[in-house]
Short mmCIF file of C-alpha atoms (C1' of nucleotides) in Angstrom, two decimals:
data_model
loop_
_atom_site.label_atom_id
_atom_site.label_comp_id
_atom_site.label_asym_id
_atom_site.label_seq_id
_atom_site.Cartn_x
_atom_site.Cartn_y
_atom_site.Cartn_z
CA MET A 1 24.65 -173.06 -44.88
CA GLY A 2 26.28 -175.77 -43.14
CA GLU A 3 26.58 -174.53 -40.11
CA THR A 4 26.08 -174.99 -36.14
CA TYR A 5 21.29 -175.11 -35.43
CA GLY A 6 22.33 -171.87 -33.61
CA SER A 7 23.32 -169.39 -36.42
CA GLU A 8 21.26 -171.05 -38.35
CA SER A 9 18.45 -170.27 -37.12
CA LEU A 10 19.74 -166.80 -38.15
CA LEU A 11 19.95 -166.90 -41.90
CA PHE A 12 16.21 -165.69 -42.44
CA LEU A 13 16.88 -162.60 -41.49
CA THR A 14 17.71 -160.33 -44.33
CA ASP A 15 18.51 -156.70 -43.53
CA GLU A 16 15.29 -156.57 -46.14
CA GLN A 17 13.09 -158.37 -43.32
CA ILE A 18 14.48 -156.68 -40.50
CA ARG A 19 14.02 -153.24 -42.33
CA GLN A 20 9.91 -153.92 -42.94
CA GLY A 21 9.85 -155.18 -39.20
CA ILE A 22 11.44 -151.62 -38.41
CA GLU A 23 8.26 -150.51 -40.60
CA ALA A 24 5.73 -152.27 -39.51
CA MET A 25 5.70 -151.15 -36.35
CA TYR A 26 5.93 -147.23 -36.73
CA PHE A 27 2.54 -148.31 -39.51
CA ALA A 28 1.25 -150.13 -36.55
CA TYR A 29 1.90 -148.17 -33.37
CA ARG A 30 0.28 -145.03 -35.64
CA GLY A 31 -2.33 -147.74 -35.91
CA LEU A 32 -2.85 -148.51 -32.23
CA THR A 33 -2.74 -144.84 -31.13
CA SER A 34 -4.74 -143.36 -34.34
CA GLU A 35 -7.72 -143.36 -32.29
CA PRO A 36 -7.28 -142.10 -29.08
CA ASP A 37 -5.32 -139.47 -30.56
CA ARG A 38 -9.37 -138.71 -32.34
CA ILE A 39 -10.77 -138.21 -29.19
CA LEU A 40 -8.30 -136.58 -27.23
CA GLY A 41 -8.06 -134.07 -30.22
CA ASN A 42 -11.95 -133.02 -29.36
CA LEU A 43 -11.52 -133.05 -25.82
CA ALA A 44 -8.17 -130.74 -26.10
CA TYR A 45 -5.99 -133.45 -24.44
CA GLY A 46 -3.11 -135.10 -25.95
CA ARG A 47 -0.81 -138.26 -26.32
CA ALA A 48 0.75 -137.19 -23.19
CA HIS A 49 -2.11 -136.97 -20.97
CA HIS A 50 -3.51 -140.26 -22.60
CA ARG A 51 0.07 -141.41 -21.46
CA ALA A 52 -0.49 -140.05 -17.81
CA ILE A 53 -4.41 -141.11 -17.43
CA HIS A 54 -3.26 -144.57 -18.73
CA PHE A 55 0.01 -145.30 -16.29
CA ILE A 56 -2.45 -143.41 -13.40
CA ASN A 57 -4.68 -145.73 -13.67
CA ARG A 58 -2.98 -149.03 -13.63
CA ALA A 59 -0.75 -148.48 -11.02
CA PRO A 60 -3.40 -145.71 -9.02
CA GLY A 61 -1.43 -144.36 -6.30
CA THR A 62 1.92 -144.27 -7.74
CA THR A 63 4.10 -140.68 -7.29
CA VAL A 64 5.04 -137.76 -9.70
CA THR A 65 8.73 -139.49 -9.85
CA ASN A 66 7.17 -143.08 -10.79
CA LEU A 67 5.62 -141.82 -13.60
CA LEU A 68 9.16 -139.74 -14.37
CA GLU A 69 11.14 -143.06 -14.38
CA ILE A 70 8.02 -144.90 -16.40
CA LEU A 71 7.63 -141.65 -18.84
CA GLY A 72 11.04 -140.84 -19.60
CA VAL A 73 9.79 -137.18 -19.66
CA THR A 74 11.28 -134.47 -17.16
CA LYS A 75 9.36 -133.55 -14.04
CA GLN A 76 8.45 -129.50 -16.13
CA SER A 77 6.93 -131.44 -19.31
CA LEU A 78 4.38 -134.66 -16.88
CA ASN A 79 3.75 -131.82 -14.64
CA ARG A 80 2.20 -129.42 -17.20
CA VAL A 81 0.21 -132.20 -18.60
CA LEU A 82 -0.86 -133.32 -14.94
CA ARG A 83 -1.71 -130.27 -13.69
CA THR A 84 -4.39 -129.62 -16.63
CA LEU A 85 -5.39 -132.93 -15.83
CA ILE A 86 -6.07 -131.93 -12.55
CA GLU A 87 -7.93 -128.78 -12.46
CA ASP A 88 -10.49 -130.17 -15.12
CA GLY A 89 -10.88 -133.06 -11.96
CA LEU A 90 -9.64 -135.81 -13.98
CA VAL A 91 -6.75 -136.47 -11.31
CA GLU A 92 -7.16 -135.69 -8.29
CA SER A 93 -2.87 -135.18 -6.63
CA ARG A 94 -3.21 -135.81 -2.74
CA VAL A 95 -0.40 -135.02 0.28
CA GLY A 96 1.58 -138.36 0.14
CA LYS A 97 1.20 -139.67 4.02
CA ILE A 98 4.30 -141.02 4.98
CA ASP A 99 6.89 -137.90 2.99
CA LYS A 100 4.64 -134.90 2.59
CA ARG A 101 6.88 -134.34 -0.22
CA GLU A 102 5.57 -137.16 -2.56
CA ARG A 103 2.13 -136.28 -4.49
CA ASN A 104 0.51 -139.86 -4.75
CA LEU A 105 -2.29 -139.89 -8.10
CA PHE A 106 -5.37 -141.05 -8.34
CA LEU A 107 -8.09 -141.01 -11.56
CA THR A 108 -11.54 -140.01 -10.52
CA GLU A 109 -14.41 -141.14 -11.74
CA THR A 110 -14.94 -138.31 -14.62
CA GLY A 111 -10.89 -139.65 -15.09
CA THR A 112 -11.54 -143.63 -15.18
CA ALA A 113 -14.26 -142.64 -17.59
CA LEU A 114 -12.20 -141.84 -20.28
CA GLU A 115 -9.42 -143.66 -19.40
CA ALA A 116 -11.82 -146.42 -20.54
CA ARG A 117 -13.12 -144.96 -23.36
CA LEU A 118 -9.15 -144.66 -24.65
CA SER A 119 -8.58 -147.93 -23.59
CA ASP A 120 -11.81 -149.37 -25.22
CA ALA A 121 -10.47 -147.83 -28.63
CA GLN A 122 -7.13 -149.47 -28.65
CA ARG A 123 -8.43 -152.68 -26.69
CA THR A 124 -10.29 -153.17 -29.96
CA ARG A 125 -8.00 -152.33 -32.17
CA MET A 126 -5.73 -155.06 -29.86
CA ARG A 127 -8.26 -157.70 -29.67
CA SER A 128 -8.75 -158.22 -33.68
CA ALA A 129 -5.58 -157.74 -34.74
CA TYR A 130 -5.09 -160.87 -32.25
CA ARG A 131 -7.97 -162.49 -33.05
CA ASP A 132 -7.52 -162.37 -37.01
CA ALA A 133 -4.03 -163.40 -36.36
CA GLY A 134 -4.34 -166.66 -33.78
CA PRO A 135 -2.86 -167.60 -29.92
CA GLU A 136 0.81 -168.90 -31.38
CA ALA A 137 1.02 -165.41 -33.65
CA VAL A 138 0.18 -163.52 -29.97
CA ALA A 139 2.71 -165.86 -28.02
CA GLY A 140 5.73 -164.71 -30.38
CA PHE A 141 4.48 -160.62 -31.32
CA ARG A 142 4.85 -160.61 -26.71
CA LYS A 143 8.19 -162.28 -27.11
CA VAL A 144 9.89 -159.60 -29.55
CA LEU A 145 8.33 -156.56 -27.96
CA GLU A 146 9.36 -157.41 -24.76
CA SER A 147 12.67 -158.79 -26.24
CA MET A 148 12.92 -155.28 -27.71
CA MET A 149 13.11 -152.65 -25.17
CA ASP A 150 15.24 -151.36 -22.50
CA THR A 151 16.39 -153.86 -19.98
CA GLU A 152 15.95 -151.34 -17.74
CA LEU A 153 12.73 -149.63 -18.78
CA ARG A 154 11.54 -153.69 -18.67
CA ARG A 155 11.99 -153.03 -14.99
CA LYS A 156 10.16 -150.82 -14.35
CA TYR A 157 7.26 -151.96 -16.00
CA ALA A 158 7.81 -155.26 -13.94
CA SER A 159 7.35 -153.83 -11.18
CA LEU A 160 4.12 -151.90 -12.13
CA ARG A 161 2.70 -155.52 -13.19
CA GLU A 162 3.28 -156.56 -9.15
CA THR A 163 1.21 -153.59 -8.18
CA LYS A 164 -2.22 -155.04 -10.44
CA SER A 165 -2.33 -158.49 -11.37
CA MET B 1 -16.90 -171.36 -21.75
CA GLY B 2 -18.97 -174.38 -22.85
CA GLU B 3 -19.15 -172.81 -26.34
CA THR B 4 -18.20 -173.14 -30.63
CA TYR B 5 -14.43 -173.75 -31.33
CA GLY B 6 -14.10 -170.18 -32.43
CA SER B 7 -15.47 -168.32 -29.19
CA GLU B 8 -13.32 -170.41 -27.76
CA SER B 9 -9.83 -169.42 -29.28
CA LEU B 10 -10.64 -166.39 -27.99
CA LEU B 11 -11.08 -166.61 -24.46
CA PHE B 12 -7.68 -166.43 -23.81
CA LEU B 13 -7.90 -163.21 -24.65
CA THR B 14 -8.60 -161.05 -20.65
CA ASP B 15 -8.60 -157.70 -20.86
CA GLU B 16 -5.39 -157.18 -18.81
CA GLN B 17 -3.05 -159.51 -21.56
CA ILE B 18 -4.36 -157.04 -24.27
CA ARG B 19 -3.64 -153.83 -22.05
CA GLN B 20 -0.26 -155.03 -21.36
CA GLY B 21 0.51 -155.96 -25.32
CA ILE B 22 -0.74 -152.14 -25.35
CA GLU B 23 1.75 -151.55 -22.78
CA ALA B 24 4.05 -153.89 -24.21
CA MET B 25 3.91 -151.73 -27.61
CA TYR B 26 4.58 -148.67 -26.49
CA PHE B 27 7.32 -149.45 -24.74
CA ALA B 28 8.94 -151.19 -27.52
CA TYR B 29 8.06 -148.39 -29.43
CA ARG B 30 10.40 -146.39 -27.84
CA GLY B 31 12.63 -148.90 -27.18
CA LEU B 32 13.54 -148.57 -31.17
CA THR B 33 13.53 -145.19 -31.77
CA SER B 34 15.76 -144.30 -29.09
CA GLU B 35 19.05 -144.78 -30.51
CA PRO B 36 17.72 -142.66 -33.41
CA ASP B 37 16.48 -139.80 -32.02
CA ARG B 38 19.80 -139.58 -29.37
CA ILE B 39 22.19 -139.45 -32.96
CA LEU B 40 18.73 -137.27 -33.96
CA GLY B 41 19.47 -134.77 -31.51
CA ASN B 42 23.20 -134.19 -32.01
CA LEU B 43 22.42 -132.89 -35.19
CA ALA B 44 19.51 -130.54 -34.31
CA TYR B 45 17.04 -132.81 -36.65
CA GLY B 46 14.32 -134.84 -34.43
CA ARG B 47 12.33 -138.03 -35.48
CA ALA B 48 10.44 -135.58 -38.44
CA HIS B 49 13.71 -135.90 -39.86
CA HIS B 50 14.31 -139.80 -39.64
CA ARG B 51 10.65 -140.18 -41.40
CA ALA B 52 11.37 -138.38 -44.02
CA ILE B 53 14.90 -139.92 -44.67
CA HIS B 54 14.13 -143.14 -44.32
CA PHE B 55 11.07 -143.27 -46.86
CA ILE B 56 12.64 -141.41 -49.18
CA ASN B 57 15.57 -144.08 -48.61
CA ARG B 58 12.85 -146.61 -49.15
CA ALA B 59 11.66 -145.17 -52.54
CA PRO B 60 14.09 -143.46 -54.03
CA GLY B 61 12.36 -140.92 -56.49
CA THR B 62 8.81 -140.37 -54.58
CA THR B 63 7.09 -137.46 -54.69
CA VAL B 64 5.76 -135.02 -52.32
CA THR B 65 2.48 -135.92 -52.12
CA ASN B 66 3.70 -139.66 -51.81
CA LEU B 67 5.46 -138.56 -48.70
CA LEU B 68 2.96 -137.12 -47.09
CA GLU B 69 0.14 -139.44 -47.65
CA ILE B 70 2.47 -141.94 -46.27
CA LEU B 71 3.67 -140.49 -43.49
CA GLY B 72 0.17 -138.90 -42.65
CA VAL B 73 1.18 -135.25 -41.59
CA THR B 74 0.22 -131.21 -43.07
CA LYS B 75 2.37 -130.60 -46.41
CA GLN B 76 3.72 -127.58 -44.40
CA SER B 77 4.50 -129.58 -41.49
CA LEU B 78 6.91 -131.71 -44.13
CA ASN B 79 7.29 -129.35 -46.27
CA ARG B 80 9.34 -127.64 -43.30
CA VAL B 81 11.65 -130.41 -42.47
CA LEU B 82 12.08 -130.88 -46.51
CA ARG B 83 13.37 -127.62 -46.02
CA THR B 84 15.95 -127.86 -43.86
CA LEU B 85 17.58 -131.07 -45.71
CA ILE B 86 17.52 -129.93 -48.76
CA GLU B 87 19.14 -126.60 -47.56
CA ASP B 88 21.87 -128.70 -45.15
CA GLY B 89 22.32 -130.85 -48.61
CA LEU B 90 21.15 -134.59 -47.00
CA VAL B 91 17.81 -134.59 -49.98
CA GLU B 92 17.83 -133.18 -53.57
CA SER B 93 14.99 -132.40 -55.45
CA ARG B 94 14.45 -132.59 -58.78
CA VAL B 95 11.47 -130.68 -61.05
CA GLY B 96 9.62 -133.67 -61.93
CA LYS B 97 10.24 -135.15 -65.81
CA ILE B 98 7.09 -136.38 -66.73
CA ASP B 99 5.14 -134.04 -64.77
CA LYS B 100 7.34 -130.62 -64.32
CA ARG B 101 4.65 -129.80 -60.82
CA GLU B 102 6.40 -132.58 -59.25
CA ARG B 103 9.87 -133.08 -57.71
CA ASN B 104 11.18 -136.22 -57.06
CA LEU B 105 13.05 -136.53 -53.95
CA PHE B 106 16.50 -138.29 -53.61
CA LEU B 107 19.06 -138.71 -50.81
CA THR B 108 22.77 -137.57 -51.87
CA GLU B 109 25.70 -139.18 -50.69
CA THR B 110 25.13 -137.28 -47.48
CA GLY B 111 21.58 -137.99 -47.05
CA THR B 112 22.26 -141.80 -47.19
CA ALA B 113 24.84 -141.80 -44.55
CA LEU B 114 22.91 -139.99 -42.14
CA GLU B 115 20.01 -142.86 -43.13
CA ALA B 116 22.38 -146.28 -42.25
CA ARG B 117 23.90 -144.57 -39.73
CA LEU B 118 19.95 -144.04 -38.20
CA SER B 119 19.22 -148.02 -39.28
CA ASP B 120 21.95 -148.92 -38.26
CA ALA B 121 21.36 -148.32 -34.83
CA GLN B 122 17.67 -150.09 -35.81
CA ARG B 123 18.34 -153.21 -37.08
CA THR B 124 21.24 -154.18 -34.06
CA ARG B 125 17.93 -153.24 -32.00
CA MET B 126 15.40 -155.88 -34.03
CA ARG B 127 17.86 -157.88 -35.31
CA SER B 128 19.46 -158.66 -31.80
CA ALA B 129 15.32 -159.17 -30.47
CA TYR B 130 14.42 -161.37 -33.19
CA ARG B 131 17.26 -163.74 -32.55
CA ASP B 132 16.12 -163.43 -28.51
CA ALA B 133 13.05 -164.55 -29.39
CA GLY B 134 13.40 -167.21 -32.26
CA PRO B 135 12.11 -167.39 -36.16
CA GLU B 136 8.71 -168.67 -34.72
CA ALA B 137 8.36 -165.82 -32.51
CA VAL B 138 9.07 -163.03 -35.69
CA ALA B 139 6.62 -165.08 -37.94
CA GLY B 140 3.75 -164.27 -35.37
CA PHE B 141 5.14 -160.80 -34.75
CA ARG B 142 4.58 -159.56 -38.30
CA LYS B 143 1.67 -161.30 -38.65
CA VAL B 144 -0.20 -159.48 -35.74
CA LEU B 145 1.95 -156.00 -36.30
CA GLU B 146 -0.37 -156.63 -40.39
CA SER B 147 -3.26 -156.81 -38.38
CA MET B 148 -3.05 -153.65 -36.48
CA MET B 149 -2.35 -151.47 -39.17
CA ASP B 150 -4.78 -149.83 -41.16
CA THR B 151 -6.50 -151.31 -44.52
CA GLU B 152 -5.40 -147.72 -46.08
CA LEU B 153 -2.03 -147.59 -44.42
CA ARG B 154 -1.17 -150.71 -45.68
CA ARG B 155 -2.54 -149.97 -49.24
CA LYS B 156 0.63 -147.60 -48.85
CA TYR B 157 3.11 -149.62 -47.32
CA ALA B 158 2.91 -152.62 -49.57
CA SER B 159 2.46 -150.11 -52.98
CA LEU B 160 5.64 -148.50 -51.27
CA ARG B 161 7.44 -152.60 -51.25
CA GLU B 162 7.00 -153.14 -54.78
CA THR B 163 9.40 -150.33 -55.66
CA LYS B 164 11.82 -151.77 -53.75
CA SER B 165 11.74 -155.79 -53.58
"C1'" DA C 1 -9.63 -120.04 -71.90
"C1'" DC C 2 -10.34 -121.91 -67.67
"C1'" DA C 3 -10.71 -125.19 -63.24
"C1'" DT C 4 -7.66 -129.03 -61.18
"C1'" DT C 5 -3.43 -130.47 -59.36
"C1'" DA C 6 1.14 -130.13 -56.89
"C1'" DT C 7 3.96 -127.54 -54.52
"C1'" DG C 8 5.63 -124.70 -51.71
"C1'" DT C 9 5.26 -120.24 -48.38
"C1'" DC C 10 3.75 -117.24 -44.61
"C1'" DA C 11 0.63 -116.41 -40.75
"C1'" DG C 12 -0.53 -118.32 -36.19
"C1'" DC C 13 -2.15 -121.73 -33.21
"C1'" DC C 14 -1.18 -125.75 -30.01
"C1'" DT C 15 0.57 -129.75 -27.69
"C1'" DT C 16 4.53 -131.10 -25.63
"C1'" DG C 17 9.24 -131.84 -25.32
"C1'" DT C 18 13.45 -129.25 -23.32
"C1'" DT C 19 16.70 -125.43 -19.18
"C1'" DG C 20 17.03 -122.65 -15.17
"C1'" DA C 21 15.10 -121.11 -10.50
"C1'" DC C 22 13.13 -122.27 -7.00
"C1'" DA C 23 10.14 -123.17 -2.60
"C1'" DC C 24 9.27 -127.07 0.08
"C1'" DT C 25 10.03 -130.75 2.46
"C1'" DC C 26 13.07 -134.63 5.07
"C1'" DC C 27 16.45 -136.13 6.98
"C1'" DA C 28 21.14 -136.87 8.65
"C1'" DA C 29 25.73 -134.37 10.49
"C1'" DG C 30 27.72 -131.34 13.09
"C1'" DC D 1 18.50 -127.97 17.56
"C1'" DT D 2 20.51 -126.48 13.66
"C1'" DT D 3 22.03 -126.43 8.93
"C1'" DG D 4 22.91 -128.04 4.49
"C1'" DG D 5 21.60 -131.34 1.33
"C1'" DA D 6 18.51 -134.51 -1.14
"C1'" DG D 7 14.39 -135.22 -2.84
"C1'" DT D 8 10.68 -133.85 -5.20
"C1'" DG D 9 7.15 -130.46 -7.09
"C1'" DT D 10 6.22 -125.28 -9.13
"C1'" DC D 11 6.35 -121.55 -12.19
"C1'" DA D 12 8.35 -119.60 -16.91
"C1'" DA D 13 10.35 -119.29 -21.02
"C1'" DC D 14 11.88 -120.93 -25.29
"C1'" DA D 15 12.01 -124.55 -29.18
"C1'" DA D 16 10.18 -128.54 -32.39
"C1'" DG D 17 6.81 -130.15 -34.97
"C1'" DG D 18 2.45 -131.23 -35.02
"C1'" DC D 19 -2.33 -127.35 -36.80
"C1'" DT D 20 -5.26 -124.95 -40.21
"C1'" DG D 21 -5.91 -120.92 -42.99
"C1'" DA D 22 -4.73 -117.61 -46.70
"C1'" DC D 23 -2.13 -117.39 -50.75
"C1'" DA D 24 1.16 -118.17 -54.99
"C1'" DT D 25 2.87 -120.43 -59.08
"C1'" DA D 26 3.39 -123.73 -62.49
"C1'" DA D 27 2.00 -126.73 -64.68
"C1'" DT D 28 -2.31 -130.27 -66.90
"C1'" DG D 29 -6.01 -131.31 -68.78
"C1'" DT D 30 -10.55 -129.98 -70.73
#
DNA sequence: ACATTATGTCAGCCTTGTTGACACTCCAAG
DNA sequence: CTTGGAGTGTCAACAAGGCTGACATAATGT
């Protein structure tokens, strides 16, 4: 109780409250991915395809290595997903101009269309949650999430956001 | 623009901001699960085992059907996980007293120990994010997350929380 | 008696992670 | 210039953990 301001503001964090926060993350994350998963299921794709499409859309022309760092999977795993997306004409892979070892990835028109469909579903849910909770809650939400990320990952995330304002 | 108060308070929600919120959820969720995943990997378990252990700890004596509803997987999938946990002596399955068709699930001492180890890792990260962000941010965080969950899922979540205050 | 419910199990499939092996490209040191 | 190492991407094979479908068993309720 009678402590400094700093530790007083920590006292509200009981184990139980923290636990509830963790569970809330779990359920909310599921809520956010359920609709895209449903759409993807009908197309014989999975969440991995969504992630690839999402980040290629976000940073057009990105390389495979770039994508690997952001997604945190092995290149073999990513490659399988990319291969099907390329075969199906959703993603285009161009040999790098400066360095021919690299592949620059782009969404095709079809790919962009699917991306829009998937992110619309998520944005609708997110937007409605934001609306329910109000602007101040949203600010807090973002603040906590950013603290929860890996420092390293946040760096990559930030560099991603630079490419498209 | 010159609209009602209600729609003015929606204008801060640009597509780009929403998109960033979605990405933040993705990265934060990964941050939250990375450490438990690492621990589980060394024990030949996966995230599915963690989920089962978590919710059995949360609601000791819960039934298989209950767990199925909360986790949203098929009984075949859950059963595979439960079987290994029971074989390894982390979970105990007792025939129901009132309804002998049911199985009541409990963590053994070993199971409780692993649960503590896993949730300690998560709580540490969560607590530090909470501390960084401050009390008001945490309130907003919780508010947004709760809006993001499925209504149906929130009901189950609430009934779970009733069992342990 | 009979239908329903709760659970468990077998078989087989898909997605998506993993490792290992390998090929191609680039660059720098000899 | 060549050669060796580092970087990048691809192919093959395997494991975890989702899924569906079919079926067995036991307990319950009508």
